[in-house]
Structures are given as C-alpha cells and as structure tokens.
C-alpha atoms as a printed R data frame, in Angstrom:
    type eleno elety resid chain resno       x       y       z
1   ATOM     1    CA   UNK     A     1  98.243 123.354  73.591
2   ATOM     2    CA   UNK     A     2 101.113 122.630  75.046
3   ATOM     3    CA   UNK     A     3 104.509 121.956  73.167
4   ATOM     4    CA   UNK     A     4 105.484 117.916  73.266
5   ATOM     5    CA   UNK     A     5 108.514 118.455  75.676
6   ATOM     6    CA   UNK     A     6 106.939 120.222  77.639
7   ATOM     7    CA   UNK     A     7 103.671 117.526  78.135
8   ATOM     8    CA   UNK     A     8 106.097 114.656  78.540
9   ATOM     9    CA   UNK     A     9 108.392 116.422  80.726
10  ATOM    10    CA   UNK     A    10 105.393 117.235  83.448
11  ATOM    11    CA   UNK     A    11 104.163 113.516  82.953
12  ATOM    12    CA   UNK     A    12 107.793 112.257  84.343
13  ATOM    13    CA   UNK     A    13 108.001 115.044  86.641
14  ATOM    14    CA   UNK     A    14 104.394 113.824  87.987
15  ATOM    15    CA   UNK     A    15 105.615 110.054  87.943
16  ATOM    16    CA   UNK     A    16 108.952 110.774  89.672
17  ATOM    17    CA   UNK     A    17 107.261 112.860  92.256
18  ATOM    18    CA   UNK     A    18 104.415 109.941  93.125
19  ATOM    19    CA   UNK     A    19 107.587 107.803  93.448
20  ATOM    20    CA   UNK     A    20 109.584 109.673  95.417
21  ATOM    21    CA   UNK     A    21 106.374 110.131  97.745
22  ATOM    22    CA   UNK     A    22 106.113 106.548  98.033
23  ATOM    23    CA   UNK     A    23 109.797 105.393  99.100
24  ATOM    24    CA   UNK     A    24 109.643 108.198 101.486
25  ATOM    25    CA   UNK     A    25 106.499 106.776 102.907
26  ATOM    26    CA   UNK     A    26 108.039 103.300 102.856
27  ATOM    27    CA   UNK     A    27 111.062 104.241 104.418
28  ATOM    28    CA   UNK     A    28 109.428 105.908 106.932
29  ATOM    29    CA   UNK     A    29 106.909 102.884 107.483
30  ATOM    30    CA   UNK     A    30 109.766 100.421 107.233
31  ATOM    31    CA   UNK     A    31 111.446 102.261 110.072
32  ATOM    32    CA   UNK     A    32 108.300 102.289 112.195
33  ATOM    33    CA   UNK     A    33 107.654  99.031 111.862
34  ATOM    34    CA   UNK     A    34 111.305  97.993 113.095
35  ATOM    35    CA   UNK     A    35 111.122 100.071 116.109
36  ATOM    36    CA   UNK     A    36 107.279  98.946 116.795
37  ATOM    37    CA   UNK     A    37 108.470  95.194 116.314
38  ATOM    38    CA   UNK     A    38 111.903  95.507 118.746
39  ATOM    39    CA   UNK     A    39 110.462  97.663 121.784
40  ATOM    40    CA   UNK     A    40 108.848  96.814 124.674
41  ATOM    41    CA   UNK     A    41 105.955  99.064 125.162
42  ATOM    42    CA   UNK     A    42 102.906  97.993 123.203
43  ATOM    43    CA   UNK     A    43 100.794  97.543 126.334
44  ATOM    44    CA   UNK     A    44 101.048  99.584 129.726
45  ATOM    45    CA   UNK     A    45  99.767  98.207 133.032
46  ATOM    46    CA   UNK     A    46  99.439  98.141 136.523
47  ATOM    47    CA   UNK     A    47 100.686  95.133 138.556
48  ATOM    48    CA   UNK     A    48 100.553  94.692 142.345
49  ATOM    49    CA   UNK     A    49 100.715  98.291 142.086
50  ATOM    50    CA   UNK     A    50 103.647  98.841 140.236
51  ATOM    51    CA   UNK     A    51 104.018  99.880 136.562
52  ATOM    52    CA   UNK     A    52 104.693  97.240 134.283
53  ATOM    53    CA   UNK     A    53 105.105  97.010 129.877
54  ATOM    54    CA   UNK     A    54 105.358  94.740 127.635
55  ATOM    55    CA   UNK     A    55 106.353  94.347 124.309
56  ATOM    56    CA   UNK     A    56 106.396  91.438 121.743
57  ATOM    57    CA   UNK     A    57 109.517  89.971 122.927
58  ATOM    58    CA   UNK     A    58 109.638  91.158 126.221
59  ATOM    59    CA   UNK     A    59 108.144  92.235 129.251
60  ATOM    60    CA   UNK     A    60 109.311  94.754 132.078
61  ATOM    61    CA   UNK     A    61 108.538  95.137 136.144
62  ATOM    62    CA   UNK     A    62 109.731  97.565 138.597
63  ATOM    63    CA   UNK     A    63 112.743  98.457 136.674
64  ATOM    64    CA   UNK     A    64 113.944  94.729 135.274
65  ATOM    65    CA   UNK     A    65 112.913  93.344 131.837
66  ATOM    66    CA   UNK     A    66 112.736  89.738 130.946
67  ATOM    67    CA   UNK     A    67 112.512  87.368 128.074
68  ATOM    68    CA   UNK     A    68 109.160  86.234 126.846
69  ATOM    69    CA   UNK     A    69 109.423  82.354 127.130
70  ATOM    70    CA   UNK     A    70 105.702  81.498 126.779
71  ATOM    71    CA   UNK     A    71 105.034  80.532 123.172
72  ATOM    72    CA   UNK     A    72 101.513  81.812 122.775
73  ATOM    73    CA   UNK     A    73  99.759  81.360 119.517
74  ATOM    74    CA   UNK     A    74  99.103  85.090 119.107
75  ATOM    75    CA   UNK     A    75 102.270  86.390 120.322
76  ATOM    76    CA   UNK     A    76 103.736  84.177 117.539
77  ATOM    77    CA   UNK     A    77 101.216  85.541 115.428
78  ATOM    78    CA   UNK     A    78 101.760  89.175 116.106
79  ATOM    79    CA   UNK     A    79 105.998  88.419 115.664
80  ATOM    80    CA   UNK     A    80 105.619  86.639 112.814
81  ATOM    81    CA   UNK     A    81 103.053  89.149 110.872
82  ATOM    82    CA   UNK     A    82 105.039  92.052 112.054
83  ATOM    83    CA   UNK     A    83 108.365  90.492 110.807
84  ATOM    84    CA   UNK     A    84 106.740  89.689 107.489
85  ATOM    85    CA   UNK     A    85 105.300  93.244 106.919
86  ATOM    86    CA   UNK     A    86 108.969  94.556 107.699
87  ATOM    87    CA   UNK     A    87 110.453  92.068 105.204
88  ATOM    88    CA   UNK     A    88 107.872  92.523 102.463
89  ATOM    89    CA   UNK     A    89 108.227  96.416 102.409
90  ATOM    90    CA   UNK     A    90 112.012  96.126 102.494
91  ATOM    91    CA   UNK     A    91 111.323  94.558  99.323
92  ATOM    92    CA   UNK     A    92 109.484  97.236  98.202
93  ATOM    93    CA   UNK     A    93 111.694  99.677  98.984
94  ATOM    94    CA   UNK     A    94 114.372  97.628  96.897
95  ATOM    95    CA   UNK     A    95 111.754  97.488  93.801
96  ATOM    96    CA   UNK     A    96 110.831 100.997  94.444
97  ATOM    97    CA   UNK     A    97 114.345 102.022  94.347
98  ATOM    98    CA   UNK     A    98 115.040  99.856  90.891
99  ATOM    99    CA   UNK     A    99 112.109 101.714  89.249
100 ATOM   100    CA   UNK     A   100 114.123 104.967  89.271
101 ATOM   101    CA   UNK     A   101 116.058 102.999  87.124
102 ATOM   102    CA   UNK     A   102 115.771 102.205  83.338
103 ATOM   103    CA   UNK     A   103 116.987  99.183  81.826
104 ATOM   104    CA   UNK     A   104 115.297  97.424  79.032
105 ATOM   105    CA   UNK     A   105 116.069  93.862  79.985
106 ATOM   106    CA   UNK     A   106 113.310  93.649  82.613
107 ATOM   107    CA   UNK     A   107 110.670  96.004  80.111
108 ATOM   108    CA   UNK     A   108 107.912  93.404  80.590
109 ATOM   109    CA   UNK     A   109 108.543  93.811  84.278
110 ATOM   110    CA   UNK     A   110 107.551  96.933  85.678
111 ATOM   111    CA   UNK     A   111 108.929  97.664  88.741
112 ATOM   112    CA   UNK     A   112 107.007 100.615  90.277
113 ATOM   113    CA   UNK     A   113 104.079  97.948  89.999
114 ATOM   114    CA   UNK     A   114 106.337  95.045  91.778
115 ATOM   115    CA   UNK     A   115 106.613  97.885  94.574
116 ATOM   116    CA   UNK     A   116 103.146  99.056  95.043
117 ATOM   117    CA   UNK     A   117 102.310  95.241  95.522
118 ATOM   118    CA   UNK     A   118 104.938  94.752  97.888
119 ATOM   119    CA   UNK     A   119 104.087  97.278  99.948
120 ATOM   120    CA   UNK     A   120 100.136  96.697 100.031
121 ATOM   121    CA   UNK     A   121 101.247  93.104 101.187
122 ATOM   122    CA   UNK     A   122 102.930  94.642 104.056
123 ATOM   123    CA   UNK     A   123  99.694  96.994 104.626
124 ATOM   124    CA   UNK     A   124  98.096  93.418 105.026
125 ATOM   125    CA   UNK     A   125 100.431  91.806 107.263
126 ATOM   126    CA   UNK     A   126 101.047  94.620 109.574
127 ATOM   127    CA   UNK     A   127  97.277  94.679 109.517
128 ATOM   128    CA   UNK     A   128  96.951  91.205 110.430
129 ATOM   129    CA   UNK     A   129  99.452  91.485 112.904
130 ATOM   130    CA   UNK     A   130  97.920  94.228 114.727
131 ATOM   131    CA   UNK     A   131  94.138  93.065 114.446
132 ATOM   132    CA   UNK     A   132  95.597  89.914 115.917
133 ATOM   133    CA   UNK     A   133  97.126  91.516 118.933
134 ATOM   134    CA   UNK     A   134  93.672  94.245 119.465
135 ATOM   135    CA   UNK     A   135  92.161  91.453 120.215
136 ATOM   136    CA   UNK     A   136  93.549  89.407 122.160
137 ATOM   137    CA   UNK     A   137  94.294  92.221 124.013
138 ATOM   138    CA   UNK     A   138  91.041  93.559 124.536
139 ATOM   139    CA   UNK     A   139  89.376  90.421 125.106
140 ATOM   140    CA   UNK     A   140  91.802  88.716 127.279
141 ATOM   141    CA   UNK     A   141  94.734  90.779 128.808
142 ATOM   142    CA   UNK     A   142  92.342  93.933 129.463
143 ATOM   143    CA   UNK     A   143  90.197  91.923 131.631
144 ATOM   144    CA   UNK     A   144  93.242  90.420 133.335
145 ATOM   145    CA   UNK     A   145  94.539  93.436 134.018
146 ATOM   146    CA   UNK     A   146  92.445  96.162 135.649
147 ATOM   147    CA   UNK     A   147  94.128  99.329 134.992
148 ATOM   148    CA   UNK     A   148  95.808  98.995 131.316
149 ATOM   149    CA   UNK     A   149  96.548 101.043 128.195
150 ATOM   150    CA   UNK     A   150  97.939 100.420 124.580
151 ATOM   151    CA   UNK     A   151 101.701 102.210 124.466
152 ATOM   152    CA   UNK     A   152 103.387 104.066 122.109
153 ATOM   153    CA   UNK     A   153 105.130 100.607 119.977
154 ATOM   154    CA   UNK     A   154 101.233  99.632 119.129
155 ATOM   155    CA   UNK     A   155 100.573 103.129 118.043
156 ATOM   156    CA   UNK     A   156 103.726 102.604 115.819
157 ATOM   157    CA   UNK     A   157 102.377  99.813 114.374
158 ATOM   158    CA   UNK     A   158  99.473 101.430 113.025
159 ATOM   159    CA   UNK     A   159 101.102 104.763 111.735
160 ATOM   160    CA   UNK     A   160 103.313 102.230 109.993
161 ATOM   161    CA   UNK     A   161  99.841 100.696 108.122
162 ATOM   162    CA   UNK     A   162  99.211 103.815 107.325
163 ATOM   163    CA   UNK     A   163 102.709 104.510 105.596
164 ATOM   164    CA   UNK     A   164 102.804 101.506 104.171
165 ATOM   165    CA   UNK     A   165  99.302 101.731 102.627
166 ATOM   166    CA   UNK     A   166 100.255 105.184 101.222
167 ATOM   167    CA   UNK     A   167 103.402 104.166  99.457
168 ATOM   168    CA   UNK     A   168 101.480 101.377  97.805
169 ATOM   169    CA   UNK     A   169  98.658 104.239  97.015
170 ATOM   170    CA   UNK     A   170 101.827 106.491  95.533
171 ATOM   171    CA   UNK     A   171 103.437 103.548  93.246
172 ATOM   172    CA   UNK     A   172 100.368 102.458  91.748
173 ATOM   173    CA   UNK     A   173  99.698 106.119  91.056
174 ATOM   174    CA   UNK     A   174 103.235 106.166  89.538
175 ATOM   175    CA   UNK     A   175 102.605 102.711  87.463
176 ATOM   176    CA   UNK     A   176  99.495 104.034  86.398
177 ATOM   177    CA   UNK     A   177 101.111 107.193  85.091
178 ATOM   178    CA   UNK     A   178 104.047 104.833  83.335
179 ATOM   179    CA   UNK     A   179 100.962 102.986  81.294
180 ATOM   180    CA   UNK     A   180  98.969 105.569  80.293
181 ATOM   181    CA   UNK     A   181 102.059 107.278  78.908
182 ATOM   182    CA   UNK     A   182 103.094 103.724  77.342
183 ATOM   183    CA   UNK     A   183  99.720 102.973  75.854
184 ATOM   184    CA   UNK     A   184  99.478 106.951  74.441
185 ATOM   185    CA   UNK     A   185 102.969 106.871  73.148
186 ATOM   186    CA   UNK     A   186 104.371 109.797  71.226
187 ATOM   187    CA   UNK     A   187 102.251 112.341  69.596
C-alpha cells in the first residue's frame, strides 16, 4: 500500500496531466479552426478550364480573389457555426486555463468542468458547421461543378472537431479525477 503522499501526489499528477492534454488540444483546435475559418481553400475546382478556390469569405480565379457578396443561407450558416465553435473554445481555453488555478471563492464552480463543456459545444458547432457545408456541397456545388475537390481549410475544419472533441474528452477526465478525489477525501 502505498504511503498517503505518495497516492495523492499521482492523483494530481494524473489530473494535471489530463489538463494539460486538453488545453494543448484546444489550443491546437482553436488555432485550426481560425485558419480553417479565414482561408480560402475549402473547395478546389475547375472553371472554364482554369483553377479556381473558394473559401467561406472568398473566392479566387486565375490568380485574383474576390469578396463573397451573395448572402446564401448556408454560407451564413457555415460562418456563423464556425465563428461560434472558435468563440466557444476560446472560452474554454480561458476556463481551462483558470482550473490550474485554486481559489476558494468559486469552490462550487468547478472550472475544469466549465471547460470540458465549452469545448464539447464547440465539437458541436464546428460539427454543425461542417455537416452544413458537406452538404451543400455535395449535393449542389459538386454537380455544378464537374471536376471538384474538398481543400485543405475543410480538412482543417475537421481535424479541429477532432481537437476540440479531445480536449473536452481530457477535462472531463480531469473533473472526474477532481470528484472522485473530493468525494474520497483524506484517508
């Protein structure tokens, strides 16, 4: 049996490093989902046989790139979902960031939790967003356009899910850790 120092020393060791795993995921998703959100190359396509991309904002032709002006429903969508998931695990990354942090003002108010549900509400919004944009794209766009691919800024967008997801996965782990160490209390 292990000595009491010991124990409790491997259960914050284990909490901090589910923690630490989950901001880096978040910071990493947060990142991705800036860069997926501000470039122009979530679709790829020929046009009058010339490359051509196109992001949310924008859209580019032999060499030129120009505002998006149309205010499409899904294009709002996408922006809005996208922006939304960025914003939310932000958030997170702020509560994440607090949790390191002890004081006993907000005791009732855990924030590792706070975190983990900030950042599974950006899994759901980037998911949105992207699920949103698949198909319209698929269903309307691809058969526009003959010769067409998803880009590398989609892809972004769901390796961010993926980060984002994961963070939430490594602060509930973390809360998780917190209560069961809170409900045991000292030997």
């Amino acid at each position: 049996m292990q000595p009491l120092h010991i124990h409790i020393a491997t259960v914050f060791l284990r909490m901090y490093s589910f923690m630490g795993g989950g901001l880096f995921c978040a910071i990493v998703g947060n990142i991705l989902l800036v860069v997926s959100t501000a470039t122009d190359y979530w679709m790829q396509y020929r046009l009058s046989g010339s490359f051509a991309h196109q992001g949310l904002w924008r859209y580019c032709m032999s060499g030129k790139c120009y505002t998006q002006t149309d205010s499409i429903a899904y294009w709002n969508a996408t922006r809005a979902f996208m922006i939304l998931s960025a914003m939310s695990c932000f958030a997170g990354i702020i509560a994440g960031i607090l949790s390191f942090a002890y004081f006993s003002a907000f005791e009732r108010f855990n924030r590792s939790f706070a975190a983990g549900i900030m950042f599974f509400v950006s899994t759901l919004f980037v998911l949105l967003a992207m699920a949103i944009y698949t198909g319209v794209t698929v269903n309307f766009l691809g058969k526009r356009f003959g010769d067409w691919r998803f880009s590398w800024s989609y892809i972004l967008g769901w390796v961010a899910l993926l980060m984002t997801f994961f963070a939430g996965i490594f602060y509930m782990c973390a809360y998780r850790m917190h209560e069961c160490r809170r409900v045991a209390g000292p030997r």
